[in-house]
Structure formats: structure tokens, C-alpha cells
Coordinates of C-alpha atoms and ligand atoms in Angstrom, one line a residue:
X1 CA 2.9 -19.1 -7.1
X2 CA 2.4 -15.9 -9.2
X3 CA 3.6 -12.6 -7.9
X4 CA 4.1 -9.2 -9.9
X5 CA 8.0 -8.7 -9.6
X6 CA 9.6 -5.2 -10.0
X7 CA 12.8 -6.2 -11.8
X8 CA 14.6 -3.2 -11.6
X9 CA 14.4 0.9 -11.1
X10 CA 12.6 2.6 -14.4
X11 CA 11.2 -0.2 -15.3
X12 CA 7.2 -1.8 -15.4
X13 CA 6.6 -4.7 -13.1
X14 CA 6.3 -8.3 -14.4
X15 CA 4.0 -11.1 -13.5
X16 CA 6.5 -14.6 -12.5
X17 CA 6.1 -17.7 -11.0
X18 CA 8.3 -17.9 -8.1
X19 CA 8.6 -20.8 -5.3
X20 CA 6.1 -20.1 -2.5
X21 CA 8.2 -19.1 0.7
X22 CA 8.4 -21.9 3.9
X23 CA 8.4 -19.8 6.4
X24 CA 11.8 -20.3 8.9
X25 CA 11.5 -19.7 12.9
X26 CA 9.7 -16.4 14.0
X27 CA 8.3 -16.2 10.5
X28 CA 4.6 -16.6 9.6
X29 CA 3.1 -17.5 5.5
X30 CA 0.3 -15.4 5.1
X31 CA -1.9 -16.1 1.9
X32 CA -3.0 -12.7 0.7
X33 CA -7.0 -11.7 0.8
X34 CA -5.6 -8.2 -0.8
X35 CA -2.8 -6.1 -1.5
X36 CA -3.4 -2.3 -2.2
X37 CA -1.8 0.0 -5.3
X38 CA 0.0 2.6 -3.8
X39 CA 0.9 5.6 -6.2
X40 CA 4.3 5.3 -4.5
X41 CA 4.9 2.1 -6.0
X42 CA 4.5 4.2 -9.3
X43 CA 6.9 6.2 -8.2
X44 CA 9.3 2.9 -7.1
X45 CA 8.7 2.3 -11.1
X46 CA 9.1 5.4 -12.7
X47 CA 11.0 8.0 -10.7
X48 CA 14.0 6.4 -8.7
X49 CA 17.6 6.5 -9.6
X50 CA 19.7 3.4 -8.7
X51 CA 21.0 4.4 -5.1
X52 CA 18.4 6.6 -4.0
X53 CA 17.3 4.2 -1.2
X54 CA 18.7 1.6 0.9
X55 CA 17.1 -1.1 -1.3
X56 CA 16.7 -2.0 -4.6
X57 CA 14.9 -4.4 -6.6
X58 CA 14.0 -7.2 -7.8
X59 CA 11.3 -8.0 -5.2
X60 CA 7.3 -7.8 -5.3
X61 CA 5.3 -5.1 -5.3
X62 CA 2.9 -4.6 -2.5
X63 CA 3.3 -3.1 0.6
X64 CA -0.5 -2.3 1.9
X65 CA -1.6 -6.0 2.9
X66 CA -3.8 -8.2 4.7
X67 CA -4.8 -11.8 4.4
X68 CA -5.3 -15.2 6.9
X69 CA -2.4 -16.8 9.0
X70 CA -1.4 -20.3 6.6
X71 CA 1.8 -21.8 7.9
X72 CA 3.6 -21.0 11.1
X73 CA 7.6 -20.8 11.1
X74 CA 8.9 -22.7 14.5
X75 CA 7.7 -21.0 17.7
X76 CA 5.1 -18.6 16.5
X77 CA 2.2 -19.2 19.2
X78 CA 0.3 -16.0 18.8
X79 CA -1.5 -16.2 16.1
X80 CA -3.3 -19.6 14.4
X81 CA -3.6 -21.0 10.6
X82 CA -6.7 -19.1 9.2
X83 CA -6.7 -15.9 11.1
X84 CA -7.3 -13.0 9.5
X85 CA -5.0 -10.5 9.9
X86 CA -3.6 -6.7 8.4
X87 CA -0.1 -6.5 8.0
X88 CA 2.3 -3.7 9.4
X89 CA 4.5 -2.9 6.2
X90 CA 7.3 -1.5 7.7
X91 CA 9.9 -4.0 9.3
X92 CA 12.5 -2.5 11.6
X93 CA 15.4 -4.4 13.9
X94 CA 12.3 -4.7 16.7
X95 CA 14.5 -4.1 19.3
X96 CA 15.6 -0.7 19.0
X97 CA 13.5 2.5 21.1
X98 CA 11.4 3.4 18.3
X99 CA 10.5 -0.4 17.0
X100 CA 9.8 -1.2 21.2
X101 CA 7.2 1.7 20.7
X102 CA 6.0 0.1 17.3
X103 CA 6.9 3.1 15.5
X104 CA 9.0 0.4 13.1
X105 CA 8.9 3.0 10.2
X106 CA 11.8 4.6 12.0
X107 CA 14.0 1.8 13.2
X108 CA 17.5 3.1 14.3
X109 CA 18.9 -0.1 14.1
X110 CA 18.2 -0.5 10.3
X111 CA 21.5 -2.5 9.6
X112 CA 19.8 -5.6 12.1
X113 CA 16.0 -4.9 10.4
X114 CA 16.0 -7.8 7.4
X115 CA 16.0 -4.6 5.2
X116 CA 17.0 -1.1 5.6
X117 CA 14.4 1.2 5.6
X118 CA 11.8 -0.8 4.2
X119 CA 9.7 -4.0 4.2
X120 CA 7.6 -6.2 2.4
X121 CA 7.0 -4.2 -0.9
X122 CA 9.9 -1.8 -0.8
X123 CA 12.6 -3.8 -1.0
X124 CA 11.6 -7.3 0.2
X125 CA 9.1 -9.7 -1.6
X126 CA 5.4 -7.6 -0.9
X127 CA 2.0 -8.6 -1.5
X128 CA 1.4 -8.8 -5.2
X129 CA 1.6 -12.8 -5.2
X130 CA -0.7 -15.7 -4.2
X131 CA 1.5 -15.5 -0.5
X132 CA 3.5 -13.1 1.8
X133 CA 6.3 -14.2 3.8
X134 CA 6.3 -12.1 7.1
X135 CA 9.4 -12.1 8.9
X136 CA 8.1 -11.8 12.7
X137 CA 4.2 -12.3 14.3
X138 CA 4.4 -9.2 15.8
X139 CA 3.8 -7.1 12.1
X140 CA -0.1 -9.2 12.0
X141 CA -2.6 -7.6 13.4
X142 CA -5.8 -9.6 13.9
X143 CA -8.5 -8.2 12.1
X144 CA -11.7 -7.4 14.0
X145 CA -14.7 -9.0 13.8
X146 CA -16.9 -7.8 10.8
X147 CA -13.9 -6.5 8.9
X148 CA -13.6 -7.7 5.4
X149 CA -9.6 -8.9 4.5
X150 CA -10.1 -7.3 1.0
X151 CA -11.2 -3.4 2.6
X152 CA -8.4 -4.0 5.3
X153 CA -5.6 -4.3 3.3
X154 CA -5.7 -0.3 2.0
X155 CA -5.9 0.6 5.8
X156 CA -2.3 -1.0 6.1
X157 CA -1.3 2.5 4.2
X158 CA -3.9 4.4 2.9
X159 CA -5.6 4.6 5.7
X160 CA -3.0 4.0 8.0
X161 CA -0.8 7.4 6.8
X162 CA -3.7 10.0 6.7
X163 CA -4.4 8.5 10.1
X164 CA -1.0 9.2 11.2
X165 CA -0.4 12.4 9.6
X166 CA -4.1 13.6 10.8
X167 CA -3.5 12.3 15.0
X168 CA -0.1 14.4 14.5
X169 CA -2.0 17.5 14.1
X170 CA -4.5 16.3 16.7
X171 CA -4.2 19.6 18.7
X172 CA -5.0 21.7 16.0
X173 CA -8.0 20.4 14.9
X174 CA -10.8 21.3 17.5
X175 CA -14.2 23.3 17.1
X176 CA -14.0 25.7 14.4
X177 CA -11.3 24.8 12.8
X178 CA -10.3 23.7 9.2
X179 CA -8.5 20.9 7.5
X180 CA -7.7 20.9 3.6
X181 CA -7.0 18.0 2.0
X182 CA -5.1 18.2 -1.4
X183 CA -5.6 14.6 -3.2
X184 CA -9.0 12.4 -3.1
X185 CA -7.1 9.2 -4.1
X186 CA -6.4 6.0 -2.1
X187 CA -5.5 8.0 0.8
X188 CA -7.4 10.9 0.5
X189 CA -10.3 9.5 0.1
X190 CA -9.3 7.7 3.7
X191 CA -8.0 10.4 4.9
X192 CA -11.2 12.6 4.6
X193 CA -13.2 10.1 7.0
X194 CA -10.5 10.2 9.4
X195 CA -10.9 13.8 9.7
X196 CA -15.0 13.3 10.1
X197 CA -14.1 10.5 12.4
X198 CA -11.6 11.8 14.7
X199 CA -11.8 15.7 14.9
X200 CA -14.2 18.4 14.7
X201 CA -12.5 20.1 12.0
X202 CA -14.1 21.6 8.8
X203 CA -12.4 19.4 6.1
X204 CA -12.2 21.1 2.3
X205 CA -11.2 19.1 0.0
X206 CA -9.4 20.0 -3.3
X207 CA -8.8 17.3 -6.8
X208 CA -8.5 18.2 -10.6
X209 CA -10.7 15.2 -11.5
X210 CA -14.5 15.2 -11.1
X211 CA -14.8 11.8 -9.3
X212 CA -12.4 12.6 -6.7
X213 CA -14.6 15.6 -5.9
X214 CA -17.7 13.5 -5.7
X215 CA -15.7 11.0 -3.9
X216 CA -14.8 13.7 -1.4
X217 CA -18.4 14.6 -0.4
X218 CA -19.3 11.1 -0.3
X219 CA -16.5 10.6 2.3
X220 CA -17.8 14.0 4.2
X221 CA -15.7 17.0 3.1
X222 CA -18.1 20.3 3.7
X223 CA -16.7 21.5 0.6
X224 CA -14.9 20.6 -2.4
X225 CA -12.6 22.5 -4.7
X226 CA -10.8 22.2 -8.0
X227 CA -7.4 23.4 -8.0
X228 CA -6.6 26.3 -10.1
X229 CA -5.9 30.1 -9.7
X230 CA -8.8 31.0 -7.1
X231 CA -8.3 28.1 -4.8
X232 CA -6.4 29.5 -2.1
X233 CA -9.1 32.6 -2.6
X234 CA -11.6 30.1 -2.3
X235 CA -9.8 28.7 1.0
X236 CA -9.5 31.9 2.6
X237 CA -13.3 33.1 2.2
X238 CA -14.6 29.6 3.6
X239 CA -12.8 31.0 6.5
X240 CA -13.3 33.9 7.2
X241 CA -9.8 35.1 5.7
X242 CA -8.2 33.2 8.7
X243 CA -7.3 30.1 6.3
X244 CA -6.3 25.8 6.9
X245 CA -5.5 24.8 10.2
X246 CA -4.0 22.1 8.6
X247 CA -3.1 21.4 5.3
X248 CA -2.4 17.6 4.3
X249 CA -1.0 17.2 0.6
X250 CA -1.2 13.9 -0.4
X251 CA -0.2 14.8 -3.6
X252 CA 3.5 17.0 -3.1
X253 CA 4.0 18.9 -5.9
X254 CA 5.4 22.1 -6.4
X255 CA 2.0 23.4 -7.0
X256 CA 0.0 21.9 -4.2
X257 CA 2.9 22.3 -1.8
X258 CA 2.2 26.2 -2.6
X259 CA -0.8 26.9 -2.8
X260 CA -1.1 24.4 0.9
X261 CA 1.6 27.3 2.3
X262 CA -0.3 30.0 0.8
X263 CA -3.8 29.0 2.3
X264 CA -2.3 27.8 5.6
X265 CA -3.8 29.8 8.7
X266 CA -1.0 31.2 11.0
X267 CA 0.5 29.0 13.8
X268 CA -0.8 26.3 11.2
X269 CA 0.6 22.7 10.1
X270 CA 1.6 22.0 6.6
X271 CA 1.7 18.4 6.6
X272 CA 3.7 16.8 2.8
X273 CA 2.6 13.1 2.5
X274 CA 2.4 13.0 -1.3
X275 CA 6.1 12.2 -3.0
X276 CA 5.5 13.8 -5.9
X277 CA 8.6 15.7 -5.7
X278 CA 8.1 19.2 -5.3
X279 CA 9.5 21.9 -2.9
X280 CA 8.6 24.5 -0.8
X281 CA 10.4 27.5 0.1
X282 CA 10.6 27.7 3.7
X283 CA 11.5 31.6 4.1
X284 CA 10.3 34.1 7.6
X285 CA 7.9 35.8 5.3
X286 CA 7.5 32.5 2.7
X287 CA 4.6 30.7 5.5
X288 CA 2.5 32.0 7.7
X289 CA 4.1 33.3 11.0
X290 CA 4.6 30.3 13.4
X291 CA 3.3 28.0 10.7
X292 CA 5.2 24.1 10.9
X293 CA 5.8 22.5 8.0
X294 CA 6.4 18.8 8.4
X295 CA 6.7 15.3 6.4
X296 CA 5.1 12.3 8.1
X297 CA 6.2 8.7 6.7
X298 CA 3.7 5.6 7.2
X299 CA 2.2 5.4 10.6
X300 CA 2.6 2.7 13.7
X301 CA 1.5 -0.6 15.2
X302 CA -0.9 1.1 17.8
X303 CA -2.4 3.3 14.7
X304 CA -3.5 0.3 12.9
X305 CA -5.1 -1.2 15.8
X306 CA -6.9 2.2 15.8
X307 CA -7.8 2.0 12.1
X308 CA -9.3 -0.9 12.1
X309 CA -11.1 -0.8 14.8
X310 CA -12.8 2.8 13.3
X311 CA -13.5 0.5 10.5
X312 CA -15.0 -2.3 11.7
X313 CA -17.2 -0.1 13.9
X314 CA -18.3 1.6 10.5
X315 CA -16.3 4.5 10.5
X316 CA -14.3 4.4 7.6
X317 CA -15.3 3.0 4.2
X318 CA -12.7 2.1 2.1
X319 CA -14.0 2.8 -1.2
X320 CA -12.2 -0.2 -3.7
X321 CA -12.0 -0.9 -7.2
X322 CA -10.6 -4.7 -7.3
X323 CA -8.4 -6.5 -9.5
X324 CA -7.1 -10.3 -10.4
X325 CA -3.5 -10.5 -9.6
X326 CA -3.2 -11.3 -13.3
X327 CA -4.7 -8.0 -14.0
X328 CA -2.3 -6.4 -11.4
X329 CA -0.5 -4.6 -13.7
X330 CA -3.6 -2.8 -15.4
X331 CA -4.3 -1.8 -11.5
X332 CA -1.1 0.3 -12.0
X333 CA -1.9 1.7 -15.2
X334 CA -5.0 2.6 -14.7
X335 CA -3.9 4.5 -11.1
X336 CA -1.2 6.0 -13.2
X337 CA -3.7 7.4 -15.4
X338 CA -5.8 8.8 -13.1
X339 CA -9.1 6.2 -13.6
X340 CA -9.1 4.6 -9.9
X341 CA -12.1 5.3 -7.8
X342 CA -10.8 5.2 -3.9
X343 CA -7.8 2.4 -3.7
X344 CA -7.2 0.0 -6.4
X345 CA -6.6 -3.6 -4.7
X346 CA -5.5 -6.5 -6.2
X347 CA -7.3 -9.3 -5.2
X348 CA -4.9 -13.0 -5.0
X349 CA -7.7 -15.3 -2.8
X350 CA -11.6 -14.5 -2.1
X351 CA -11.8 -17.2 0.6
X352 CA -8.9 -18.6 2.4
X353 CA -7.7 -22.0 1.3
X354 CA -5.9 -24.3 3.8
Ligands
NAD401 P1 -3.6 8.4 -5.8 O1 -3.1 8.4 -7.2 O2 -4.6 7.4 -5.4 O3 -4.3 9.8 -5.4 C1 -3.7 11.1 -5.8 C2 -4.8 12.1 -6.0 O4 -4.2 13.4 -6.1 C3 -5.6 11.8 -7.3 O5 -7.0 11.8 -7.0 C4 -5.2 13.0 -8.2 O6 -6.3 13.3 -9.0 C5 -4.9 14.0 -7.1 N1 -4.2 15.2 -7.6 C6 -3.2 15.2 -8.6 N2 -2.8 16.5 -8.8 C7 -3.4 17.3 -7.9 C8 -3.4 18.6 -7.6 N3 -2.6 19.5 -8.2 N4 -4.2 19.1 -6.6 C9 -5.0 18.2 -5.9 N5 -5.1 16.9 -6.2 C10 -4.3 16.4 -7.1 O7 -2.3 8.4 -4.8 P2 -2.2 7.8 -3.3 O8 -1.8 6.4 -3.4 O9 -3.3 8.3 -2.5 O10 -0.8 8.5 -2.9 C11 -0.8 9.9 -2.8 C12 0.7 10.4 -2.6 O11 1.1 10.0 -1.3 C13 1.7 9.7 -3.5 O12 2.7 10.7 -3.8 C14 2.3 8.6 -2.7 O13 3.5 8.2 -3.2 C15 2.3 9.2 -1.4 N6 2.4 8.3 -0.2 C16 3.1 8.7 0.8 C17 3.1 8.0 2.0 C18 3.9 8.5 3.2 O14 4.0 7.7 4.1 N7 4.3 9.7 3.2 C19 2.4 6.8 2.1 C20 1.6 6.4 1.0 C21 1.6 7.2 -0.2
ZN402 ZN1 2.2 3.3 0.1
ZN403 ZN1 14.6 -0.9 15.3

């Protein structure tokens, strides 16, 4: 089969022809509907050092997958050949506290997990190929009924992380408050509706290009700003000086990450989910008094279920611009040069073949 391999750190991915994977006990053989490009494989290809994680290629790319059940390893019995199913990236021991709760992004076991710290995509074979070896039934999550297996596969992580990151912040985000959203990309764009879906919050939205802005108010944000020297001006008079709630930078740069402290309201949340690699000063008089500031990685089983099901009711729109997996690598270019409308996702099967 084909799959687009990342052959080593600081370096672009390749389409191969590797073996397609016979699945061994516990295991299931998905064939992949759709596999979602996530700016952070960009960063997997441009901005890692040998060392800096637990894992290392070469392996596919892909981590934000769904597709149909194809071939059972020995004594899987919950799912069936043909099912379609979203894919829980992150792969943990499954026996530890956290991976019992389903929260396998944070395994503490990660020395029994079949890869430290990561999964299909981030260290093990991903998505990016005509199949997906998944190493237990319990990371396929049936998809609902009227859920299409191409828009499901950005939920695995764009959708999934805002959704996360937003329930986190759940308390804070009643009547009359605000939410602002740095980053209308693949999970931005997500992340917006989860807002409209789930709170009551005001969301503004903030994105130096012009379709991310029209993006936003298609997704619901009341209003929509361009970054630049009177943003966190801007924040403060849509609200009435008071400023964000909750501020959740998908993007993570030095810039972002300060004008998000500097237009945070006190006893706020400053939520980082972008990896871009900036910093933030975290000083008594640097935030706002009482403010948290906080990471949040992925998201869990229970959340998916959640996700989908917002989906399939109508909810969320994932808004897609679809590739060939021979064109898999333009996907990545073209997100890395800012041209992507919503999530690109690389399309390997329309139709499931048995
Ligand atoms: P994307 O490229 O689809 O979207 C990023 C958006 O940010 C783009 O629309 C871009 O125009 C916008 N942007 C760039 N500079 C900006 C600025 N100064 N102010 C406001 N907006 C700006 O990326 P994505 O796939 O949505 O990922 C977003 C970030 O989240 C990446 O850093 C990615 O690695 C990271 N990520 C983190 C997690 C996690 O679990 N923490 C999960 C997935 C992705
Ligand atoms: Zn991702
Ligand atoms: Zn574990």
C-alpha cells in the first residue's frame, strides 16, 4: 500500500509502498476514509531536534483518523468488518489510572504503551496510507449514524482538542461571558462551534488572514479581529474593559501568547494549545490577578464520543478541503503556507472496499 512516511526529523515526508499490516491478537486493520493535516505534523517536520521526544521517525504521518473496521486480529468481538469508526490517536499502557479513565494522552505507564508518549502518527505508522494498524479495539469509536468517515476524521483532533481545552474551562464560560479564540485553522475553526455549541459564552475571534476571519463568522464568532497593535484594545472595549474569560491560543507564539495574557479578564484562563513555541512570562503583576494559565494536550475517549455525537446531531461542521493521498504532501504545503480553508484531509478510500 502507499503511505506518506516521515523518514527522519527536519526533513519533508515521502510517499512509499510499504507491506499492508496483518493485524496480530487485540489488534484491528482499519482502511482509512480520511486522515487529517495537523499543523503539528509540520512541526514534527520542521522544528524537532533528534531527542526531543520519546519517539522518532521513520513512521507515517497522520494521527487525526477515521475509517471502516477491515480485518480483525484474534479475539476482537466488539467491533465488525465494515464499521465505521473514529480513531483515538493517543495509545497509552490501558491499564494504568489515567488510560482506565480513557484519558490515554497521559498514560503513566508509558514504558508498557507500544510507544511512549504517542500513537499512530507520532511515532508509530499513522493514517497517511491506504490502511491503519490499530493496536487495541478499545481506540475505535463507532461513528454515529449520519456521520460522514471523511468530516470525522478532523474530530479525532481538531475537534477533539478545542473540545477538551473548551469543557476545561467549562465553569468559566456562563452568561455574559467571553471567549477569544487566537487561530481559525483546523481547530479553530472547530473550536469556535464548540464554544456556540456548548457554552453561552461571547466567542471573538482573532486571524491575520481574511478567510480565517470569514471562516470564523461562518462558524458563529460575534466578532472577528485581525491581530495587530489595537487588538487587545479592541478586546477590552467588546467588554466593557473587563476582558476574555478565556483565552484559547491555537496558535502559541510569543505574540499571541501576549497579547491572550494582556486581554485576559481577572480570575481568567489562558489556555496554550498552539506549539508554536513561544513563551509567556508568568510574573504577580505579568497576568491578571488570579488569572490560570494552562496547556491542555489532545483530549479523551469519553470527549470523542461527545464530539461526534454534537456532530452527527448537526452541531459542528467540519469545514474540509480534501486531498488524494498522492497529493498528501501538497496538503502539507499548502497548510504550511497558510492556503487551507478549515482542516485539510487526505482522502485514501471514498467507499469502503472489503
Ligand atoms: P492551522 O495551520 O490549521 O491554523 C493555525 C491558524 O492560526 C491559521 O489560520 C493562521 O492564520 C492563524 N495564525 C497564525 N498566526 C496568528 C496570529 N498571530 N494570531 C492569530 N492567528 C494566527 O493549525 P492547526 O492544525 O489548527 O493547529 C494549531 C496549533 O495547535 C499548532 O501549533 C498545532 O501544532 C497545535 N496543536 C496542538 C494540539 C494539542 O493537543 N495541544 C493538538 C493539535 C494541534
Ligand atoms: Zn494534531
Ligand atoms: Zn497507561
Amino acid at each position: 500500500m502507499r503511505a506518506l512516511r516521515l523518514n527522519s526529523w527536519k526533513s519533508e515526508p515521502v510517499l512509499e509502498d510499504v507491506p499492508i499490516p496483518e493485524p496480530g491478537p487485540g489488534e484491528v486493520l482499519v482502511q482509512v476514509s480520511a486522515a487529517g493535516a495537523c499543523h503539528s505534523d509540520l512541526h514534527l517536520m520542521h522544528d524537532f531536534e533528534a531527542g526531543a521526544l520519546p519517539w522518532a521517525p521513520p513512521f507515517t504521518l497522520g494521527h487525526e483518523n477515521a475509517g471502516w473496521v477491515h480485518t480483525l486480529g484474534e479475539g476482537v468481538d466488539s467491533v465488525e468488518p465494515g464499521q465505521p469508526v473514529a480513531v483515538v490517536g493517543a495509545w497509552g499502557c490501558g491499564a494504568c489510572a489515567h488510560c482506565r479513565d480513557g484519558i490515554e494522552t497521559y498514560c503513566e505507564r508509558p514504558d508498557r504503551a507500544p510507544v511512549p508518549g504517542g500513537g499512530g502518527g507520532l511515532g508509530l505508522d499513522g493514517g497517511m496510507a491506504e490502511y491503519l494498524l490499530v493496536p487495541a479495539a478499545r481506540h475505535l469509536v463507532p461513528l454515529p449514524d449520519g456521520l460522514d468517515p471523511v468530516d470525522a476524521a478532523p474530530l479525532t483532533d481538531a475537534g477533539l482538542t478545542p473540545y477538551h481545552a473548551v469543557r476545561r474551562s467549562n465553569a468559566k464560560l456562563g452568561p455574559g461571558s467571553t471567549a477569544l479564540v487566537f487561530g481559525v485553522g483546523g481547530l479553530g475553526h472547530l473550536g469556535i462551534q464548540i464554544l456556540r455549541a456548548t457554552t453561552a459564552a461571547r466567542v471573538i475571534a482573532v486571524d491575520p488572514r481574511e478567510s480565517s476571519r470569514d471562516l470564523a463568522k461562518t462558524c458563529g464568532a460575534d466578532l472577528v479581529l485581525a491581530p495587530g497593535d489595537d487588538l487587545v484594545e479592541h478586546v477590552r472595549e467588546a467588554t466593557a474593559g473587563h476582558g476574555a474569560d478565556v483565552v484559547l491560543d491555537f496558535v502559541g507564539s510569543d505574540e499571541t501568547l501576549a497579547a491572550g495574557a494582556a486581554s485576559a479578564r481577572q480570575l481568567g484562563d489562558i489556555t496554550i494549545v498552539g506549539i508554536a513555541g513561544g513563551t509567556l512570562p508568568v510574573s504577580f503583576f505579568g497576568v491578571p490577578y488570579e488569572a490560570s494559565v494552562q496547556t491542555t494536550y489532545w483530549g479523551n475517549r469519553r470527549e470523542l464520543v461527545e464530539v461526534l455525537d454534537l456532530a452527527s446531531r448537526g452541531l459542528l461542521h467540519t469545514e474540509t478541503t480534501l486531498y488524494t493521498l498522492e497529493d498528501a504532501g501538497q496538503a502539507y504545503r499548502d497548510l504550511a503556507h497558510g492556503t487551507v480553508r478549515g482542516r485539510a484531509v487526505v482522502v485514501p478510500h471514498d467507499s469502503y472496499q472489503p
